[in-house]
CSV table of C-alpha atoms in Angstrom, one decimal:
chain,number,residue,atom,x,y,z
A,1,UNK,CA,-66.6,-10.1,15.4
A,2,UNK,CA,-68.2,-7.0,17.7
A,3,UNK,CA,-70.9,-7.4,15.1
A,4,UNK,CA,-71.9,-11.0,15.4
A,5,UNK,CA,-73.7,-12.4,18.0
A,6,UNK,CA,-70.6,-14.9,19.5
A,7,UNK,CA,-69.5,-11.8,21.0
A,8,UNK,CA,-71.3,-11.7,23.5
A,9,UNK,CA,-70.1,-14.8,24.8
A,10,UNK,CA,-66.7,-13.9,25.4
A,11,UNK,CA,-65.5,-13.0,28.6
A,12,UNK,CA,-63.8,-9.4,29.1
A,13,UNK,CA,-60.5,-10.7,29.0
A,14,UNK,CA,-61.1,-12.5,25.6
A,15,UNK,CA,-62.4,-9.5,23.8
A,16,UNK,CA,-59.6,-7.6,25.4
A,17,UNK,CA,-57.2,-10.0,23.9
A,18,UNK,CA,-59.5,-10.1,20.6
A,19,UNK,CA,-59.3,-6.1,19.6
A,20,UNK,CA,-55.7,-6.5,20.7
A,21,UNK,CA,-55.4,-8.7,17.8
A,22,UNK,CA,-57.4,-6.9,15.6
A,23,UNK,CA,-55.4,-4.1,15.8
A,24,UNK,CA,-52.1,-5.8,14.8
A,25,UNK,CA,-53.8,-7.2,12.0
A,26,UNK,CA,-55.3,-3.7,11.1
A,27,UNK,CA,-51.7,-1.9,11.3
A,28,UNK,CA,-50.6,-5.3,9.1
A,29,UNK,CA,-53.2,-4.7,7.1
A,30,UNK,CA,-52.6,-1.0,6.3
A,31,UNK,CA,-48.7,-1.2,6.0
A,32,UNK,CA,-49.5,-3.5,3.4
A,33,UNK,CA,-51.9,-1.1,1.6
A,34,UNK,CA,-49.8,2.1,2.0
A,35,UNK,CA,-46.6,-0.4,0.6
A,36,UNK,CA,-48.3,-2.6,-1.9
A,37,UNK,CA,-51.5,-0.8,-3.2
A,38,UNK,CA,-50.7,3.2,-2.6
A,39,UNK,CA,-47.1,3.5,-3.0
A,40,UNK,CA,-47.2,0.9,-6.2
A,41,UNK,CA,-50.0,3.7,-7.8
A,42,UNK,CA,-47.9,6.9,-6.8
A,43,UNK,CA,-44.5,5.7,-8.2
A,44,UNK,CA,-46.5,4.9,-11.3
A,45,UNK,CA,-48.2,8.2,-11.8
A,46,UNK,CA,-44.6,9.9,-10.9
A,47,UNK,CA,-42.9,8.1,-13.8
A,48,UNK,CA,-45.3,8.0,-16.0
A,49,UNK,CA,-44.7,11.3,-17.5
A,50,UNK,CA,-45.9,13.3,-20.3
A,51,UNK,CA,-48.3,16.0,-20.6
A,52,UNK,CA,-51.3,14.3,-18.7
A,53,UNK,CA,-48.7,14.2,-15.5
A,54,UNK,CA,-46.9,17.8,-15.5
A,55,UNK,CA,-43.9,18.3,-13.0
A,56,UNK,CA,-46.3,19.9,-10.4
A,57,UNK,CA,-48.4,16.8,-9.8
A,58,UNK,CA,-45.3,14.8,-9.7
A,59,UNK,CA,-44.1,16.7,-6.7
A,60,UNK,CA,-47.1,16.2,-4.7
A,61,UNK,CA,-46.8,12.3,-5.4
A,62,UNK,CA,-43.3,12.1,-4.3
A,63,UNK,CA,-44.3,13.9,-1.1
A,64,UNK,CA,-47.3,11.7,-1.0
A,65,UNK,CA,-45.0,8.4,-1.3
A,66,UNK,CA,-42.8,9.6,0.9
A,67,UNK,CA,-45.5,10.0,3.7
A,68,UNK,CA,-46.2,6.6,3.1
A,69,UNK,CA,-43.0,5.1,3.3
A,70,UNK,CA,-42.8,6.6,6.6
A,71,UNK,CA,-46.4,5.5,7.5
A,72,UNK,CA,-45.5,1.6,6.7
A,73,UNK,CA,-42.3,2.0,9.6
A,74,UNK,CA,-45.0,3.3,11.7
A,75,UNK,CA,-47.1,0.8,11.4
A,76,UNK,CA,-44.2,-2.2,11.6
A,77,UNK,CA,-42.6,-0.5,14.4
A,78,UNK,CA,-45.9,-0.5,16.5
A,79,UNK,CA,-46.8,-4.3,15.8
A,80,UNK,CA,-42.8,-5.0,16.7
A,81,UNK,CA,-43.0,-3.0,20.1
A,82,UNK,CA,-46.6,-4.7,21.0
A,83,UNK,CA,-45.1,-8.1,20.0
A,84,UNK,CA,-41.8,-8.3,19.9
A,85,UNK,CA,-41.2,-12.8,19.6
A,86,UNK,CA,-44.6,-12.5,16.8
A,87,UNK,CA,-42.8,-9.8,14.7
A,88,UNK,CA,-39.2,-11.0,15.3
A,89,UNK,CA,-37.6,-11.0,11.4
A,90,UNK,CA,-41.0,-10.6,9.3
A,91,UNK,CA,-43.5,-8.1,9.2
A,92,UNK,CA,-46.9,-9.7,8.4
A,93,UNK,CA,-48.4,-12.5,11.2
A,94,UNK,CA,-51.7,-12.3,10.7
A,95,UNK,CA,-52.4,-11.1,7.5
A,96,UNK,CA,-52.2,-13.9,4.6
A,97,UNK,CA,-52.4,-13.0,0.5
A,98,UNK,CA,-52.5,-15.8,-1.8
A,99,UNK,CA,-49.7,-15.1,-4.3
A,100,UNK,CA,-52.2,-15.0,-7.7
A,101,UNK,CA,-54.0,-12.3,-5.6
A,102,UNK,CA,-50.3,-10.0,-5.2
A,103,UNK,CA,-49.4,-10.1,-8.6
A,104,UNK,CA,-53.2,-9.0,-10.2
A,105,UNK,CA,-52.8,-6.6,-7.5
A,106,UNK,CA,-49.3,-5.6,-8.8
A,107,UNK,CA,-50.2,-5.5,-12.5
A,108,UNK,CA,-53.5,-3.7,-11.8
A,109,UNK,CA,-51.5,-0.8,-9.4
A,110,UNK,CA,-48.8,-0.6,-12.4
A,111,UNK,CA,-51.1,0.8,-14.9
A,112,UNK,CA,-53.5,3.7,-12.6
A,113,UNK,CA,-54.5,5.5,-15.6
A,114,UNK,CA,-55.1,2.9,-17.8
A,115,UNK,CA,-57.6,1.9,-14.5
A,116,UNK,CA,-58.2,5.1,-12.4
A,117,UNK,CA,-60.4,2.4,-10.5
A,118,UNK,CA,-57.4,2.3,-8.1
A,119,UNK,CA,-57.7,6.2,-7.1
A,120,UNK,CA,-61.4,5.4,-5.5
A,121,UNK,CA,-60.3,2.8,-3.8
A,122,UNK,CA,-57.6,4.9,-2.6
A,123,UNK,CA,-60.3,7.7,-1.5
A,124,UNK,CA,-62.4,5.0,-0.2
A,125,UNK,CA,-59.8,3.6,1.6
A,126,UNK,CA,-58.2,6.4,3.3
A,127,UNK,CA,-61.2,8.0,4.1
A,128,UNK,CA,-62.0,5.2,6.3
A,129,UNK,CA,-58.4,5.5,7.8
A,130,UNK,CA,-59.3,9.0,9.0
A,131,UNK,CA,-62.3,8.1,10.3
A,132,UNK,CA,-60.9,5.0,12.4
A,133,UNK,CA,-58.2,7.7,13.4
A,134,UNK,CA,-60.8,9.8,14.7
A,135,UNK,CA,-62.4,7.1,16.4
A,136,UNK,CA,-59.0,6.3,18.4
A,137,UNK,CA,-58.2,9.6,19.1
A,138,UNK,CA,-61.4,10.2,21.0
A,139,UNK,CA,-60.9,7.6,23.4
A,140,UNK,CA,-59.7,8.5,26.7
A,141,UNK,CA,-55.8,9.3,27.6
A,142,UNK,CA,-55.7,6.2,29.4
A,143,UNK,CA,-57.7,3.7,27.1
A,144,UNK,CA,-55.0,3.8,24.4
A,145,UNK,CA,-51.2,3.5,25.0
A,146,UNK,CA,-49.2,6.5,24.2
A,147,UNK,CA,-47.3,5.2,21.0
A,148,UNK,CA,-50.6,4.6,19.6
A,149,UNK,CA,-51.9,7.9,20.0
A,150,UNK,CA,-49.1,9.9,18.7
A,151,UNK,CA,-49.1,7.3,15.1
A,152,UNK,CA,-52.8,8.1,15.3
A,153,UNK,CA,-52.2,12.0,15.5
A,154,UNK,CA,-49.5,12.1,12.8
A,155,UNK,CA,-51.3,9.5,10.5
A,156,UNK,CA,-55.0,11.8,11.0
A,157,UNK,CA,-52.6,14.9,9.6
A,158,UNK,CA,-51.2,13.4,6.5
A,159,UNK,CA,-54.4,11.0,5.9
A,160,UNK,CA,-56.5,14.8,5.8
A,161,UNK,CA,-54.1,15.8,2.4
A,162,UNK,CA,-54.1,12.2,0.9
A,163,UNK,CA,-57.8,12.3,0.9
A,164,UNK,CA,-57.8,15.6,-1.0
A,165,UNK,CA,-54.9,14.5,-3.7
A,166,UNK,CA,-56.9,11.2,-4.2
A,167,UNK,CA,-60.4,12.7,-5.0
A,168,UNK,CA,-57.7,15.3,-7.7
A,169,UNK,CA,-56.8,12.2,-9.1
A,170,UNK,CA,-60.2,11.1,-9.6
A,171,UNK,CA,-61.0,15.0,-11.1
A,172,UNK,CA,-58.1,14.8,-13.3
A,173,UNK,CA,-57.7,11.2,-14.8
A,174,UNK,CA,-61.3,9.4,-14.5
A,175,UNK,CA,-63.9,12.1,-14.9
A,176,UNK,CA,-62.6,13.1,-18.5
A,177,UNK,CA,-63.1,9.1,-19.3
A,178,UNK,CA,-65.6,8.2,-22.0
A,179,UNK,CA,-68.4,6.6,-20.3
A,180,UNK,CA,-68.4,3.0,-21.5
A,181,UNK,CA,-64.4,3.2,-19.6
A,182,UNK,CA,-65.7,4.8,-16.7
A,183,UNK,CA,-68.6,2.0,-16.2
A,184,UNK,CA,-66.0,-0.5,-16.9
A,185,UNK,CA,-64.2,0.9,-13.9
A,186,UNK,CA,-66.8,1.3,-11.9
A,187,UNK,CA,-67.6,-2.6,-12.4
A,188,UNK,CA,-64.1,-3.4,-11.0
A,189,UNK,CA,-64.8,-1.0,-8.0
A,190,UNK,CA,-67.5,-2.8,-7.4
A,191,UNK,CA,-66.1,-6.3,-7.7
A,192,UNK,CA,-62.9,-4.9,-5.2
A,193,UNK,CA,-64.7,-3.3,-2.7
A,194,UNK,CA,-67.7,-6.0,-2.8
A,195,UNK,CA,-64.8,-8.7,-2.8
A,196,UNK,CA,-61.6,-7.7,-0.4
A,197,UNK,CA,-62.5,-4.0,1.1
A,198,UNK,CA,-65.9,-4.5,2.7
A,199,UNK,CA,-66.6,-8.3,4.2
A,200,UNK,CA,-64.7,-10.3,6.5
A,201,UNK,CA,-62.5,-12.0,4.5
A,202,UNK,CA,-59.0,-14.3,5.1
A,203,UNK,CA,-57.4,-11.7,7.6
A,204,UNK,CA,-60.6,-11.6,10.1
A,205,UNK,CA,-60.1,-15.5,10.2
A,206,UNK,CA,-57.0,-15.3,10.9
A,207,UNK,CA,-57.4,-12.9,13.7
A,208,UNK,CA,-60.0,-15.1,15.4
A,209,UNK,CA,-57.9,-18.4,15.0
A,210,UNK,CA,-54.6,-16.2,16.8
A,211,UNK,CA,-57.5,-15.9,19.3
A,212,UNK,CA,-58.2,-19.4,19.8
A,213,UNK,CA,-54.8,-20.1,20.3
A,214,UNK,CA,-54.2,-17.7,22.6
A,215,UNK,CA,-56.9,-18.9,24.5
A,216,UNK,CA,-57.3,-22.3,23.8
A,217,UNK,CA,-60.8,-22.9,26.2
A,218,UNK,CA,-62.7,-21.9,23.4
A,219,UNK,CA,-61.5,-23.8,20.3
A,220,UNK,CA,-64.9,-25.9,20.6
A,221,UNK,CA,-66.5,-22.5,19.8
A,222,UNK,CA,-64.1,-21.7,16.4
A,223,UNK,CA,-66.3,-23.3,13.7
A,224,UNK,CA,-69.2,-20.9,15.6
A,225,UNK,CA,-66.9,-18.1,15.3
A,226,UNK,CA,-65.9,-18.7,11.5
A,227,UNK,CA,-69.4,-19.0,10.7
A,228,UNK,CA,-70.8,-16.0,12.1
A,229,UNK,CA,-68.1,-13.8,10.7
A,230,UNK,CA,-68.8,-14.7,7.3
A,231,UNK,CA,-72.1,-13.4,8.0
A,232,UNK,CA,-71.3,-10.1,9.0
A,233,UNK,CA,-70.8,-9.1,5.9
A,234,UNK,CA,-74.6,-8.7,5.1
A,235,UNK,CA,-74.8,-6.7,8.8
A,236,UNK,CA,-76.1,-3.3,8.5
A,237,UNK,CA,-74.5,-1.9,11.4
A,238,UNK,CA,-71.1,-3.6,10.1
A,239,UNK,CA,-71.7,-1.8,6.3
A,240,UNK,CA,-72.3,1.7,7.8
A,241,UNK,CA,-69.7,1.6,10.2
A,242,UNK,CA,-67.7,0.7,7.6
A,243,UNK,CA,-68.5,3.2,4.6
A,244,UNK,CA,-71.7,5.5,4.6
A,245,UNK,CA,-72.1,8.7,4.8
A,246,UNK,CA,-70.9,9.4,8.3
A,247,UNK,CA,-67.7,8.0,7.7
A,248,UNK,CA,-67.0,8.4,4.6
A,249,UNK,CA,-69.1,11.6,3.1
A,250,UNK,CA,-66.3,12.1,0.3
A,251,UNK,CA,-66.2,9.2,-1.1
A,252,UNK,CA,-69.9,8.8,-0.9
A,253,UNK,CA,-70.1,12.8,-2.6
A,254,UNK,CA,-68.3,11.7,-5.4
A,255,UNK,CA,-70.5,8.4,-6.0
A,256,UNK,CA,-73.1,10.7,-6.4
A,257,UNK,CA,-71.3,13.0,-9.0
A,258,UNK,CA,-71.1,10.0,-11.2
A,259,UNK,CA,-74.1,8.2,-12.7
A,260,UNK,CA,-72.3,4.6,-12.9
A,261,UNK,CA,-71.3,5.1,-9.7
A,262,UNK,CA,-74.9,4.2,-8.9
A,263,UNK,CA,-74.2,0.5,-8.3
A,264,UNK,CA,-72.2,0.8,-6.0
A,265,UNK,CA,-75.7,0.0,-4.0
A,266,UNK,CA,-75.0,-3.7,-5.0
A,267,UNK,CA,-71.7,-4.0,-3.0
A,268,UNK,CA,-72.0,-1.2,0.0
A,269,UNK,CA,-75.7,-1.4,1.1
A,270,UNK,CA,-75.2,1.7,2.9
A,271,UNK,CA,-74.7,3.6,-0.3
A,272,UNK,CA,-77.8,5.0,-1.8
A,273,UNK,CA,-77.6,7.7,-4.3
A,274,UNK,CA,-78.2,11.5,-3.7
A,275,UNK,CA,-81.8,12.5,-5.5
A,276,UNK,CA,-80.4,14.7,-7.9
């Protein structure tokens, strides 16, 4: 919502209470990732076996998944300490999935080198989770409470070798890809990111509806808000804060490696292609 022009209409205390929100939907948000998306793809390449998945490989997924397990308590047990009566017996509040949505996502994650589509997003994904951890992390000791800080510390640390075992992944099971797969792949990156990773979609509405009920002197101004966040989307300031090459030079280094890859211009604007 920083990124549409409503914004500026709300008082200090709103957009306090806004970001606030945002955040529990962002540490909702990534739990669900790191549980639903990342762990799904590293228990399958750990089982899958055989000579493309030797036992070394298989002992940096493990240690991968279990980072993550212990990155989804993190998360949890920040959004039950910030609000305890929201949180009480469930672990999502904001963040709404329609069920046809979790189980492509479950059959997709199930099969990661039949669709080595899901390591980008990973990388892409990721990436942007270091840079939002550097972002926090440069704050102030007094703008951010201390529990926050220290998830943000650990997370930056683990976050810094995910990166690097995701863009091996990419190395190892989608570069050797004949090219008509690797296009096909790209499509679906495309159609993901362009889809669920990049606009506003269900989850930012939901966040600025917990706001209107929180502070209910500006429901006459929801339909306003709803509106303008769809728009954001197409905002250029929103795109590059989101990927580019400031926050996410990897991912945007390996785009470049790989001529499909060069569409990615029709879903992240920010994205043009290195002159080779």
């Amino acid at each position: 919502l920083y990124y549409a022009a409503c914004y500026a209409s709300l008082s200090e205390a709103q957009r306090r209470q806004y970001n606030q929100l945002t955040a529990l939907c962002f540490n909702e948000l990534i739990a669900l990732f790191e549980q639903s998306f990342a762990s799904s793809v590293l228990a399958a390449m750990a089982t899958a076996g055989g000579r493309d998945v030797d036992d070394a490989l298989v002992d940096c997924l493990n240690g991968f998944l279990r980072d993550e397990q212990l990155h989804i308590g993190y998360w949890r047990d920040l959004n039950r300490a910030t609000a305890p009566e929201a949180y009480a017996g469930r672990d999502r509040w904001i963040v709404r999935f329609s069920p046809w949505a979790l189980r492509g996502l479950r059959w997709l994650t199930a099969r990661p080198l039949r669709f080595p589509a899901v390591f980008w997003v990973m990388l892409a994904l990721e990436e942007r989770s270091l840079e939002i951890s550097r972002r926090c992390l440069a704050m102030e000791e007094d703008e951010m409470e201390p529990r926050y800080r220290a998830v943000y510390q650990h997370h930056l640390r683990d976050e810094v070798r995910h990166v690097e075992l995701d863009r091996h992944l990419i190395e190892r099971f989608y570069a050797p890809l004949p090219l008509y797969w690797r296009r096909a792949n790209a499509r679906l990156l495309r159609g993901m990111i362009g889809r669920f990773f990049l606009p506003p979609t269900r989850s930012a509405v939901q966040v600025v509806r917990r706001l209107v009920k929180t502070c209910p002197e500006l429901a006459s101004q929801l339909p306003t808000f709803e509106r303008e966040l769809r728009e954001v989307g197409a905002n250029r300031e929103y795109v590059a804060m989101m990927y580019s090459r400031n926050s996410t030079p990897l991912t945007f280094a390996m785009f470049d490696r790989f001529p499909e890859m060069r569409g990615m211009q029709q879903a992240i604007s920010s994205y043009c292609p290195a002159a080779s």
